């Protein structure tokens, strides 16, 4: 009989979420670095360099890889011979561990969990409750997997009830391009096949907890060894999804996914449930066991595990946002790398909703957006000497429905965010001769180092969703939609799909 003490369990959960906030799994770093070395697209290679440099900086500085420090997900396999020495329920103990982790004074993490999701959507302030999956198994230990899943990748999750005769490969190849780049590729695709709809989704999520091993499958196939059906499907999907040419951050390139994971389960004769969940460039999970001998010991990785590369933004064009003109903006070309200097404003979902409501009522906004740039971001709170915590971009498409009104009624000149813009937003940008700039998702700590001053200038009650004014120095961005409405997220993947040449263009549309 193994006795698991309450304090040991809580401490292990807290330590695990602190650990994964700043350490990528080594297998992910190894796979990403190999993809970086192989990449032929300059834009994609630049994005991967930023992600790799950001990862090492976070490991050194003990700060979050991404400003979206995720919703806490915990998989528990509890041995039948385990006894709990606890006053709290298992869910309550997990929540307490998450609470301690996210409010840690030396590495405070962003609390993103909202209560009353279909109503007031009030922040719980400590990122609880966690999402916990329980399984009772044989044995006398507790197996624990902790993962932090960001909203950008979670929002791209897909689920379908196929007919038994339908092709899973065809569905995946049709669906992945519709996900855009908001899930921050290069990452990992997790598929759950079979069971019931909810079982397929759970299988897809659980599959993402495994280590990257597609290189082992490739070697096995190259050696002529027989692959299982699931292994063969993983390899086929890996090769064909990468042949879509979507590339890092959706800019076009050779690597969109670093691995494809699959778990399956028996299903009804009339059904073929298939779920697909991506893991983003901020892949964060850890696996440990508790055997009654105290809290888990999580050994910090060696900095030698990270490749020795640096990010050199010197090829970018320096821009003074405090003196910017529409004529200068009109001269920028799609794919241009810019280094932003001066003052920018911030705002994301809640701020945009409130501003549009005020505009509709004829009320004055708290700040003047005339000829200004807005950065779609919800930063992590600063610690120690920081001006601001990790402050990477959030998915820009969520602001698409506000874009035309903001451009036409506030004098806003440009926007900065993550991933692509939709057709309506691109049309609004073109009509107003504005511009959309892309910052790299997965490089939040690197971006924060370009922010030299920060203050709240509106909607302070919204917390991380308030309007800030940042003063930035050499903040790297890419012109993603120019003033004529040309989008690199449309042109880049199309170009690289043709260059790779393995999938007909019509098959991926």
CSV table of C-alpha atoms in Angstrom, one decimal:
chain,number,residue,atom,x,y,z
A,1,UNK,CA,0.0,0.0,0.0
A,2,UNK,CA,1.5,3.3,-1.1
A,3,UNK,CA,0.4,6.5,0.8
A,4,UNK,CA,0.4,9.7,-1.2
A,5,UNK,CA,0.5,12.8,1.1
A,6,UNK,CA,-1.5,15.8,0.3
A,7,UNK,CA,1.4,18.3,0.6
A,8,UNK,CA,3.7,16.1,-1.6
A,9,UNK,CA,1.0,15.9,-4.3
A,10,UNK,CA,0.2,19.7,-4.3
A,11,UNK,CA,3.9,20.6,-4.3
A,12,UNK,CA,4.6,18.2,-7.2
A,13,UNK,CA,1.8,19.8,-9.3
A,14,UNK,CA,3.0,23.3,-8.5
A,15,UNK,CA,6.6,22.5,-9.4
A,16,UNK,CA,5.5,20.8,-12.6
A,17,UNK,CA,3.6,23.9,-13.9
A,18,UNK,CA,6.5,26.2,-13.0
A,19,UNK,CA,8.9,23.8,-14.7
A,20,UNK,CA,7.0,23.6,-18.0
A,21,UNK,CA,6.4,27.4,-18.1
A,22,UNK,CA,10.1,28.0,-18.9
A,23,UNK,CA,11.5,24.6,-20.2
A,24,UNK,CA,10.7,23.1,-23.6
A,25,UNK,CA,11.0,19.3,-23.7
A,26,UNK,CA,14.4,18.4,-25.1
A,27,UNK,CA,12.9,16.2,-27.8
A,28,UNK,CA,10.9,19.3,-29.1
A,29,UNK,CA,14.0,21.5,-29.1
A,30,UNK,CA,16.0,18.8,-31.0
A,31,UNK,CA,13.3,18.4,-33.6
A,32,UNK,CA,12.9,22.1,-34.1
A,33,UNK,CA,16.6,22.7,-34.4
A,34,UNK,CA,16.8,20.0,-37.1
A,35,UNK,CA,13.9,21.6,-38.9
A,36,UNK,CA,15.7,25.0,-38.6
A,37,UNK,CA,18.8,23.5,-40.2
A,38,UNK,CA,16.8,21.9,-43.0
A,39,UNK,CA,14.6,25.0,-43.7
A,40,UNK,CA,15.0,26.7,-47.1
A,41,UNK,CA,12.4,29.5,-46.6
A,42,UNK,CA,14.2,32.6,-45.2
A,43,UNK,CA,11.0,33.8,-43.5
A,44,UNK,CA,10.3,30.5,-41.8
A,45,UNK,CA,14.0,30.0,-40.8
A,46,UNK,CA,13.9,33.5,-39.2
A,47,UNK,CA,10.8,32.6,-37.2
A,48,UNK,CA,12.3,29.3,-36.0
A,49,UNK,CA,15.5,31.1,-35.0
A,50,UNK,CA,13.4,33.5,-32.8
A,51,UNK,CA,11.6,30.5,-31.2
A,52,UNK,CA,14.8,28.7,-30.5
A,53,UNK,CA,16.5,31.8,-29.1
A,54,UNK,CA,13.5,32.6,-27.0
A,55,UNK,CA,13.4,29.1,-25.6
A,56,UNK,CA,17.0,29.3,-24.4
A,57,UNK,CA,16.4,32.8,-22.9
A,58,UNK,CA,13.4,31.4,-21.0
A,59,UNK,CA,15.5,28.5,-19.6
A,60,UNK,CA,18.2,30.9,-18.5
A,61,UNK,CA,15.9,33.5,-17.1
A,62,UNK,CA,13.3,31.2,-15.6
A,63,UNK,CA,10.4,33.0,-17.4
A,64,UNK,CA,7.5,31.8,-19.5
A,65,UNK,CA,8.1,30.6,-23.1
A,66,UNK,CA,4.8,32.2,-24.1
A,67,UNK,CA,2.7,35.0,-22.6
A,68,UNK,CA,-0.2,32.6,-22.9
A,69,UNK,CA,0.8,30.3,-20.0
A,70,UNK,CA,-2.2,28.1,-20.8
A,71,UNK,CA,-5.0,26.3,-19.2
A,72,UNK,CA,-3.8,23.7,-16.8
A,73,UNK,CA,-4.5,20.1,-18.0
A,74,UNK,CA,-3.6,17.1,-15.8
A,75,UNK,CA,-3.7,13.4,-16.7
A,76,UNK,CA,-3.7,11.2,-13.6
A,77,UNK,CA,-3.4,7.4,-13.5
A,78,UNK,CA,-3.9,6.3,-10.0
A,79,UNK,CA,-2.9,2.9,-8.9
A,80,UNK,CA,-5.5,0.8,-7.2
A,81,UNK,CA,-3.1,0.2,-4.2
A,82,UNK,CA,-2.7,3.9,-3.6
A,83,UNK,CA,-4.1,5.5,-0.4
A,84,UNK,CA,-4.4,9.2,0.0
A,85,UNK,CA,-3.4,11.0,3.2
A,86,UNK,CA,-5.4,14.1,2.4
A,87,UNK,CA,-8.2,16.3,3.5
A,88,UNK,CA,-8.8,17.8,0.0
A,89,UNK,CA,-10.2,16.0,-3.0
A,90,UNK,CA,-7.9,15.1,-5.8
A,91,UNK,CA,-9.4,17.9,-7.9
A,92,UNK,CA,-8.9,20.4,-5.1
A,93,UNK,CA,-5.3,19.3,-4.6
A,94,UNK,CA,-4.6,19.8,-8.3
A,95,UNK,CA,-6.2,23.2,-8.1
A,96,UNK,CA,-4.1,24.2,-5.2
A,97,UNK,CA,-1.0,23.2,-7.0
A,98,UNK,CA,-2.0,25.2,-10.0
A,99,UNK,CA,-2.8,28.2,-7.8
A,100,UNK,CA,0.6,28.1,-6.2
A,101,UNK,CA,2.4,27.7,-9.5
A,102,UNK,CA,0.6,30.6,-11.3
A,103,UNK,CA,1.0,33.0,-8.4
A,104,UNK,CA,4.7,32.2,-7.7
A,105,UNK,CA,6.3,35.5,-6.9
A,106,UNK,CA,9.5,34.8,-8.7
A,107,UNK,CA,7.9,33.6,-11.9
A,108,UNK,CA,4.3,34.8,-12.0
A,109,UNK,CA,2.3,33.2,-14.8
A,110,UNK,CA,-0.6,34.7,-16.6
A,111,UNK,CA,-4.0,33.7,-15.3
A,112,UNK,CA,-6.2,33.1,-18.4
A,113,UNK,CA,-9.1,31.0,-17.0
A,114,UNK,CA,-12.5,32.7,-16.9
A,115,UNK,CA,-15.4,31.7,-14.8
A,116,UNK,CA,-19.0,31.8,-16.1
A,117,UNK,CA,-17.8,31.2,-19.7
A,118,UNK,CA,-21.1,32.0,-21.4
A,119,UNK,CA,-21.9,34.9,-19.1
A,120,UNK,CA,-19.7,37.4,-17.2
A,121,UNK,CA,-16.5,35.7,-18.1
A,122,UNK,CA,-14.7,36.7,-14.9
A,123,UNK,CA,-11.0,35.9,-14.4
A,124,UNK,CA,-10.4,33.4,-11.6
A,125,UNK,CA,-7.1,35.2,-10.9
A,126,UNK,CA,-5.2,32.0,-10.3
A,127,UNK,CA,-5.8,30.0,-13.4
A,128,UNK,CA,-8.0,27.5,-11.6
A,129,UNK,CA,-9.8,25.2,-12.0
A,130,UNK,CA,-7.6,22.8,-13.9
A,131,UNK,CA,-8.9,20.3,-16.3
A,132,UNK,CA,-8.2,16.9,-14.8
A,133,UNK,CA,-8.6,13.5,-16.4
A,134,UNK,CA,-8.6,10.5,-14.0
A,135,UNK,CA,-8.0,6.8,-14.7
A,136,UNK,CA,-7.8,4.1,-12.1
A,137,UNK,CA,-5.2,1.5,-13.0
A,138,UNK,CA,-3.3,-1.4,-11.5
A,139,UNK,CA,-0.3,-0.6,-9.3
A,140,UNK,CA,0.8,1.3,-6.3
A,141,UNK,CA,1.9,4.6,-7.9
A,142,UNK,CA,0.4,7.8,-9.2
A,143,UNK,CA,1.4,8.7,-12.8
A,144,UNK,CA,1.0,12.4,-13.5
A,145,UNK,CA,1.2,14.3,-16.8
A,146,UNK,CA,0.9,18.1,-16.5
A,147,UNK,CA,0.4,20.2,-19.6
A,148,UNK,CA,-0.2,23.9,-20.3
A,149,UNK,CA,-2.3,24.4,-23.4
A,150,UNK,CA,-2.6,27.9,-24.9
A,151,UNK,CA,-5.8,29.3,-26.4
A,152,UNK,CA,-4.2,29.8,-29.8
A,153,UNK,CA,-3.7,26.1,-30.4
A,154,UNK,CA,-6.7,24.9,-28.5
A,155,UNK,CA,-9.0,27.1,-30.6
A,156,UNK,CA,-7.9,25.3,-33.8
A,157,UNK,CA,-9.1,21.9,-32.5
A,158,UNK,CA,-11.2,20.0,-35.0
A,159,UNK,CA,-13.6,17.0,-34.6
A,160,UNK,CA,-15.6,15.2,-37.3
A,161,UNK,CA,-17.8,12.1,-37.5
A,162,UNK,CA,-16.6,10.5,-40.8
A,163,UNK,CA,-18.3,7.6,-42.5
A,164,UNK,CA,-16.4,4.3,-42.0
A,165,UNK,CA,-15.4,4.3,-45.7
A,166,UNK,CA,-14.0,7.9,-45.6
A,167,UNK,CA,-10.3,8.7,-45.8
A,168,UNK,CA,-8.8,10.1,-42.6
A,169,UNK,CA,-5.8,11.4,-44.6
A,170,UNK,CA,-8.1,13.4,-47.0
A,171,UNK,CA,-9.9,14.9,-44.1
A,172,UNK,CA,-6.7,16.0,-42.4
A,173,UNK,CA,-5.2,17.5,-45.6
A,174,UNK,CA,-8.4,19.4,-46.2
A,175,UNK,CA,-8.7,20.6,-42.6
A,176,UNK,CA,-5.2,21.7,-41.7
A,177,UNK,CA,-5.1,24.6,-44.2
A,178,UNK,CA,-8.4,25.9,-42.7
A,179,UNK,CA,-6.7,26.2,-39.3
A,180,UNK,CA,-4.5,29.0,-40.4
A,181,UNK,CA,-1.3,29.8,-38.4
A,182,UNK,CA,-3.0,30.8,-35.2
A,183,UNK,CA,-1.8,27.5,-33.6
A,184,UNK,CA,1.8,28.6,-34.1
A,185,UNK,CA,3.5,26.0,-36.2
A,186,UNK,CA,5.8,24.3,-36.3
A,187,UNK,CA,4.2,22.1,-33.7
A,188,UNK,CA,2.7,18.7,-33.3
A,189,UNK,CA,-0.7,17.3,-34.5
A,190,UNK,CA,-2.5,14.9,-32.2
A,191,UNK,CA,-5.2,12.7,-33.6
A,192,UNK,CA,-7.8,10.6,-31.7
A,193,UNK,CA,-9.5,8.0,-33.8
A,194,UNK,CA,-12.5,5.9,-32.7
A,195,UNK,CA,-14.5,5.5,-29.6
A,196,UNK,CA,-17.2,8.2,-29.3
A,197,UNK,CA,-17.0,11.9,-30.0
A,198,UNK,CA,-15.8,12.8,-26.6
A,199,UNK,CA,-13.4,9.8,-26.4
A,200,UNK,CA,-11.8,10.8,-29.7
A,201,UNK,CA,-11.1,14.3,-28.4
A,202,UNK,CA,-9.6,13.0,-25.2
A,203,UNK,CA,-7.4,10.6,-27.2
A,204,UNK,CA,-6.2,13.4,-29.4
A,205,UNK,CA,-5.2,15.5,-26.4
A,206,UNK,CA,-3.5,12.6,-24.7
A,207,UNK,CA,-1.5,11.7,-27.8
A,208,UNK,CA,0.2,15.1,-27.6
A,209,UNK,CA,1.8,14.1,-24.3
A,210,UNK,CA,4.1,11.6,-25.9
A,211,UNK,CA,7.7,12.5,-26.9
A,212,UNK,CA,8.7,13.4,-30.5
A,213,UNK,CA,9.8,10.2,-32.3
A,214,UNK,CA,8.9,10.6,-35.9
A,215,UNK,CA,12.6,10.4,-36.8
A,216,UNK,CA,12.6,6.9,-35.4
A,217,UNK,CA,9.7,5.9,-37.7
A,218,UNK,CA,11.4,7.4,-40.7
A,219,UNK,CA,14.5,5.4,-39.9
A,220,UNK,CA,12.5,2.3,-39.4
A,221,UNK,CA,10.7,2.7,-42.8
A,222,UNK,CA,14.0,3.5,-44.5
A,223,UNK,CA,15.5,0.3,-43.2
A,224,UNK,CA,12.6,-1.7,-44.7
A,225,UNK,CA,11.2,-2.7,-41.3
A,226,UNK,CA,7.4,-3.3,-41.2
A,227,UNK,CA,5.3,-0.5,-39.7
A,228,UNK,CA,2.1,-0.9,-37.8
A,229,UNK,CA,-1.0,0.6,-39.3
A,230,UNK,CA,-0.9,3.5,-36.9
A,231,UNK,CA,2.8,4.1,-37.5
A,232,UNK,CA,2.3,4.1,-41.3
A,233,UNK,CA,-0.6,6.5,-41.0
A,234,UNK,CA,1.5,8.8,-38.8
A,235,UNK,CA,4.3,8.8,-41.3
A,236,UNK,CA,2.0,9.4,-44.2
A,237,UNK,CA,0.3,12.3,-42.5
A,238,UNK,CA,3.6,13.8,-41.4
A,239,UNK,CA,5.0,13.9,-45.0
A,240,UNK,CA,1.8,15.1,-46.6
A,241,UNK,CA,1.0,17.8,-44.0
A,242,UNK,CA,4.5,19.2,-44.4
A,243,UNK,CA,4.0,19.1,-48.2
A,244,UNK,CA,1.2,21.6,-47.8
A,245,UNK,CA,3.9,24.2,-47.5
A,246,UNK,CA,2.3,26.1,-44.7
A,247,UNK,CA,5.6,26.4,-42.8
A,248,UNK,CA,6.7,28.1,-39.6
A,249,UNK,CA,4.1,30.7,-38.5
A,250,UNK,CA,2.2,30.1,-41.7
A,251,UNK,CA,4.9,32.0,-43.7
A,252,UNK,CA,5.5,29.1,-46.2
A,253,UNK,CA,8.3,26.6,-45.8
A,254,UNK,CA,9.3,22.9,-45.5
A,255,UNK,CA,8.2,22.2,-41.9
A,256,UNK,CA,4.7,22.7,-40.6
A,257,UNK,CA,4.6,19.8,-38.2
A,258,UNK,CA,7.5,18.2,-36.2
A,259,UNK,CA,5.5,15.1,-35.5
A,260,UNK,CA,2.0,13.5,-35.8
A,261,UNK,CA,0.7,11.5,-32.9
A,262,UNK,CA,-2.2,9.1,-33.0
A,263,UNK,CA,-4.2,7.2,-30.4
A,264,UNK,CA,-7.1,5.0,-31.3
A,265,UNK,CA,-9.9,3.1,-29.6
A,266,UNK,CA,-12.6,0.6,-30.8
A,267,UNK,CA,-15.7,2.3,-32.2
A,268,UNK,CA,-19.3,1.6,-33.3
A,269,UNK,CA,-19.7,-0.1,-36.7
A,270,UNK,CA,-21.5,2.9,-38.1
A,271,UNK,CA,-19.0,5.5,-36.9
A,272,UNK,CA,-15.5,6.8,-37.5
A,273,UNK,CA,-15.0,9.7,-35.0
A,274,UNK,CA,-11.8,11.6,-35.7
A,275,UNK,CA,-10.4,14.5,-33.6
A,276,UNK,CA,-7.4,16.6,-34.3
A,277,UNK,CA,-5.7,18.9,-31.7
A,278,UNK,CA,-2.5,20.8,-32.5
A,279,UNK,CA,0.3,21.6,-30.0
A,280,UNK,CA,1.9,24.9,-30.7
A,281,UNK,CA,5.5,26.1,-30.7
A,282,UNK,CA,5.2,26.6,-27.0
A,283,UNK,CA,4.8,22.8,-26.5
A,284,UNK,CA,4.7,22.3,-22.7
A,285,UNK,CA,4.2,19.1,-20.8
A,286,UNK,CA,6.0,16.9,-18.2
A,287,UNK,CA,5.6,13.3,-17.0
A,288,UNK,CA,6.4,12.0,-13.5
A,289,UNK,CA,5.5,9.4,-11.0
A,290,UNK,CA,4.7,9.6,-7.2
A,291,UNK,CA,5.6,6.5,-5.1
A,292,UNK,CA,5.0,7.8,-1.6
A,293,UNK,CA,8.5,9.0,-1.0
A,294,UNK,CA,7.9,12.7,-1.1
A,295,UNK,CA,7.2,15.2,-4.0
A,296,UNK,CA,8.5,14.6,-7.5
A,297,UNK,CA,12.1,15.7,-8.2
A,298,UNK,CA,12.2,17.5,-11.5
A,299,UNK,CA,15.7,17.9,-12.8
A,300,UNK,CA,16.3,21.1,-14.6
A,301,UNK,CA,17.7,20.5,-18.1
A,302,UNK,CA,21.2,21.5,-19.1
A,303,UNK,CA,21.6,24.6,-21.1
A,304,UNK,CA,23.8,22.5,-23.4
A,305,UNK,CA,20.6,20.9,-24.6
A,306,UNK,CA,19.8,24.1,-26.6
A,307,UNK,CA,21.6,24.9,-29.9
A,308,UNK,CA,24.1,27.8,-29.7
A,309,UNK,CA,22.4,30.2,-32.1
A,310,UNK,CA,21.6,33.8,-31.9
A,311,UNK,CA,18.9,36.0,-33.4
A,312,UNK,CA,20.3,38.9,-35.5
A,313,UNK,CA,17.7,41.5,-36.4
A,314,UNK,CA,20.2,43.8,-38.1
A,315,UNK,CA,18.8,43.0,-41.6
A,316,UNK,CA,15.6,44.7,-40.6
A,317,UNK,CA,14.6,48.3,-41.4
A,318,UNK,CA,14.3,50.6,-38.4
A,319,UNK,CA,11.0,52.4,-38.1
A,320,UNK,CA,10.2,55.4,-35.9
A,321,UNK,CA,6.6,54.9,-34.9
A,322,UNK,CA,6.4,58.3,-33.3
A,323,UNK,CA,7.1,60.0,-36.6
A,324,UNK,CA,5.4,57.5,-38.9
A,325,UNK,CA,3.4,58.7,-42.0
A,326,UNK,CA,1.0,56.9,-44.3
A,327,UNK,CA,3.3,57.5,-47.1
A,328,UNK,CA,6.1,55.5,-45.3
A,329,UNK,CA,3.6,52.7,-44.5
A,330,UNK,CA,2.6,52.5,-48.2
A,331,UNK,CA,6.2,51.9,-49.1
A,332,UNK,CA,6.5,48.7,-47.1
A,333,UNK,CA,6.4,45.4,-49.0
A,334,UNK,CA,5.0,42.0,-48.0
A,335,UNK,CA,7.7,40.1,-46.1
A,336,UNK,CA,9.8,43.1,-45.2
A,337,UNK,CA,11.4,42.8,-41.7
A,338,UNK,CA,11.0,45.9,-39.6
A,339,UNK,CA,12.5,46.9,-36.3
A,340,UNK,CA,9.9,49.0,-34.5
A,341,UNK,CA,10.9,51.9,-32.3
A,342,UNK,CA,8.7,54.3,-30.4
A,343,UNK,CA,5.3,54.0,-28.7
A,344,UNK,CA,2.6,51.5,-29.5
A,345,UNK,CA,-0.7,50.8,-27.9
A,346,UNK,CA,-2.1,47.4,-27.0
A,347,UNK,CA,-5.5,45.8,-27.0
A,348,UNK,CA,-7.1,42.4,-27.5
A,349,UNK,CA,-10.5,40.8,-27.4
A,350,UNK,CA,-12.1,42.4,-24.3
A,351,UNK,CA,-10.6,45.9,-25.0
A,352,UNK,CA,-11.8,45.8,-28.6
A,353,UNK,CA,-15.3,44.8,-27.6
A,354,UNK,CA,-15.5,47.6,-25.1
A,355,UNK,CA,-14.0,50.2,-27.6
A,356,UNK,CA,-16.5,49.2,-30.3
A,357,UNK,CA,-19.4,49.5,-27.8
A,358,UNK,CA,-18.2,53.0,-26.9
A,359,UNK,CA,-17.9,54.0,-30.6
A,360,UNK,CA,-21.4,52.8,-31.3
A,361,UNK,CA,-22.7,55.0,-28.4
A,362,UNK,CA,-20.7,58.0,-29.6
A,363,UNK,CA,-18.5,57.9,-26.5
A,364,UNK,CA,-14.8,59.1,-26.5
A,365,UNK,CA,-12.2,56.4,-26.2
A,366,UNK,CA,-9.6,56.6,-23.4
A,367,UNK,CA,-6.8,56.9,-25.9
A,368,UNK,CA,-6.3,58.5,-29.3
A,369,UNK,CA,-5.4,56.0,-32.0
A,370,UNK,CA,-4.7,58.5,-34.8
A,371,UNK,CA,-1.7,57.2,-36.8
A,372,UNK,CA,-0.9,54.8,-34.0
A,373,UNK,CA,-0.2,51.0,-34.0
A,374,UNK,CA,-2.0,48.6,-31.8
A,375,UNK,CA,-0.4,45.4,-30.6
A,376,UNK,CA,-2.7,42.4,-29.9
A,377,UNK,CA,-1.2,41.2,-26.7
A,378,UNK,CA,-2.0,40.2,-23.1
A,379,UNK,CA,1.3,40.3,-21.3
A,380,UNK,CA,2.5,38.4,-18.3
A,381,UNK,CA,2.9,40.5,-15.1
A,382,UNK,CA,6.5,41.7,-14.6
A,383,UNK,CA,8.8,40.4,-11.8
A,384,UNK,CA,11.9,41.8,-10.3
A,385,UNK,CA,13.5,44.5,-12.6
A,386,UNK,CA,11.2,43.7,-15.6
A,387,UNK,CA,9.3,46.5,-17.3
A,388,UNK,CA,6.8,43.9,-18.6
A,389,UNK,CA,6.7,40.1,-18.5
A,390,UNK,CA,6.7,37.9,-21.6
A,391,UNK,CA,4.6,39.7,-24.2
A,392,UNK,CA,4.2,37.8,-27.4
A,393,UNK,CA,1.3,38.3,-29.9
A,394,UNK,CA,-2.1,36.8,-29.7
A,395,UNK,CA,-4.1,35.4,-32.7
A,396,UNK,CA,-5.0,38.4,-34.8
A,397,UNK,CA,-8.1,36.8,-36.5
A,398,UNK,CA,-10.1,37.2,-33.3
A,399,UNK,CA,-9.9,40.9,-33.9
A,400,UNK,CA,-11.0,40.7,-37.5
A,401,UNK,CA,-14.6,41.6,-36.8
A,402,UNK,CA,-13.5,44.9,-35.2
A,403,UNK,CA,-10.9,45.8,-37.7
A,404,UNK,CA,-12.9,47.9,-40.2
A,405,UNK,CA,-14.6,50.0,-37.5
A,406,UNK,CA,-11.3,50.6,-35.7
A,407,UNK,CA,-9.5,51.7,-38.9
A,408,UNK,CA,-12.3,53.9,-40.1
A,409,UNK,CA,-13.4,55.5,-36.8
A,410,UNK,CA,-10.3,55.9,-34.8
A,411,UNK,CA,-7.5,56.8,-37.2
A,412,UNK,CA,-5.6,53.6,-36.4
A,413,UNK,CA,-2.8,53.1,-38.9
A,414,UNK,CA,-1.5,49.6,-38.2
A,415,UNK,CA,-1.9,46.4,-36.2
A,416,UNK,CA,0.6,43.9,-34.8
A,417,UNK,CA,-0.4,40.3,-34.0
A,418,UNK,CA,0.1,36.6,-34.6
A,419,UNK,CA,-0.7,34.6,-37.8
A,420,UNK,CA,-2.9,35.5,-40.7
A,421,UNK,CA,-5.8,37.9,-41.2
A,422,UNK,CA,-9.1,36.8,-42.7
A,423,UNK,CA,-10.6,38.2,-46.0
A,424,UNK,CA,-12.8,40.8,-44.3
A,425,UNK,CA,-9.9,42.2,-42.3
A,426,UNK,CA,-7.6,42.2,-45.4
A,427,UNK,CA,-10.2,44.1,-47.4
A,428,UNK,CA,-10.5,46.7,-44.6
A,429,UNK,CA,-6.7,47.1,-44.4
A,430,UNK,CA,-6.6,47.6,-48.2
A,431,UNK,CA,-9.5,50.1,-48.2
A,432,UNK,CA,-7.9,52.2,-45.5
A,433,UNK,CA,-4.3,51.9,-46.7
A,434,UNK,CA,-3.4,50.5,-43.4
A,435,UNK,CA,-1.0,47.6,-42.6
A,436,UNK,CA,-0.8,44.5,-40.5
A,437,UNK,CA,2.6,43.4,-39.0
A,438,UNK,CA,3.3,39.9,-37.7
A,439,UNK,CA,5.3,39.1,-34.6
A,440,UNK,CA,6.4,35.5,-34.0
A,441,UNK,CA,4.2,33.5,-31.7
A,442,UNK,CA,6.4,31.5,-29.4
A,443,UNK,CA,9.0,34.2,-28.8
A,444,UNK,CA,7.3,36.1,-26.0
A,445,UNK,CA,10.3,36.6,-23.8
A,446,UNK,CA,12.5,37.7,-26.7
A,447,UNK,CA,9.8,40.3,-27.7
A,448,UNK,CA,9.5,41.6,-24.1
A,449,UNK,CA,13.2,42.5,-24.1
A,450,UNK,CA,12.4,45.1,-26.8
A,451,UNK,CA,9.9,46.8,-24.5
A,452,UNK,CA,11.6,49.5,-22.6
A,453,UNK,CA,8.6,51.1,-20.8
A,454,UNK,CA,5.0,50.1,-20.1
A,455,UNK,CA,2.0,51.8,-18.5
A,456,UNK,CA,-1.8,51.2,-18.5
A,457,UNK,CA,-3.6,53.9,-20.3
A,458,UNK,CA,-7.1,52.5,-20.5
A,459,UNK,CA,-9.5,49.9,-19.1
A,460,UNK,CA,-7.3,49.0,-16.1
A,461,UNK,CA,-10.1,46.7,-14.8
A,462,UNK,CA,-9.4,44.3,-17.6
A,463,UNK,CA,-6.1,43.2,-16.2
A,464,UNK,CA,-3.9,41.7,-18.8
A,465,UNK,CA,-6.5,42.7,-21.4
A,466,UNK,CA,-6.2,46.4,-20.5
A,467,UNK,CA,-4.8,49.0,-23.0
A,468,UNK,CA,-1.1,49.5,-22.3
A,469,UNK,CA,1.3,51.9,-23.9
A,470,UNK,CA,4.6,50.2,-24.7
A,471,UNK,CA,7.8,52.0,-25.6
A,472,UNK,CA,9.7,49.7,-27.8
A,473,UNK,CA,13.3,49.5,-29.2
A,474,UNK,CA,14.0,47.4,-32.3
A,475,UNK,CA,11.0,45.1,-31.9
A,476,UNK,CA,11.2,42.6,-34.8
A,477,UNK,CA,8.1,42.2,-37.0
A,478,UNK,CA,7.3,41.2,-40.6
A,479,UNK,CA,5.0,43.0,-42.9
A,480,UNK,CA,2.2,40.4,-43.2
A,481,UNK,CA,-0.5,42.4,-45.0
A,482,UNK,CA,0.7,45.5,-46.9
A,483,UNK,CA,-1.4,48.6,-47.7
A,484,UNK,CA,-2.5,47.1,-51.0
A,485,UNK,CA,-4.0,44.0,-49.2
A,486,UNK,CA,-1.3,41.5,-50.2
A,487,UNK,CA,-0.9,38.8,-47.5
A,488,UNK,CA,2.2,36.7,-47.0
A,489,UNK,CA,0.1,34.1,-45.3
A,490,UNK,CA,-1.7,33.6,-48.7
A,491,UNK,CA,1.3,33.9,-51.0
A,492,UNK,CA,3.9,32.1,-48.9
A,493,UNK,CA,2.3,28.7,-48.4
A,494,UNK,CA,1.0,28.7,-52.0
A,495,UNK,CA,4.6,29.3,-53.3
A,496,UNK,CA,6.1,26.6,-51.1
A,497,UNK,CA,3.4,24.0,-51.8
A,498,UNK,CA,4.3,24.4,-55.5
A,499,UNK,CA,8.1,24.2,-54.7
A,500,UNK,CA,7.6,21.0,-52.7
A,501,UNK,CA,5.4,19.7,-55.4
A,502,UNK,CA,4.0,16.6,-53.7
A,503,UNK,CA,0.4,17.6,-53.4
A,504,UNK,CA,-1.7,19.2,-56.2
A,505,UNK,CA,-2.7,22.8,-55.3
A,506,UNK,CA,-6.4,21.9,-55.7
A,507,UNK,CA,-6.1,19.1,-53.2
A,508,UNK,CA,-5.2,21.5,-50.4
A,509,UNK,CA,-7.9,24.1,-51.1
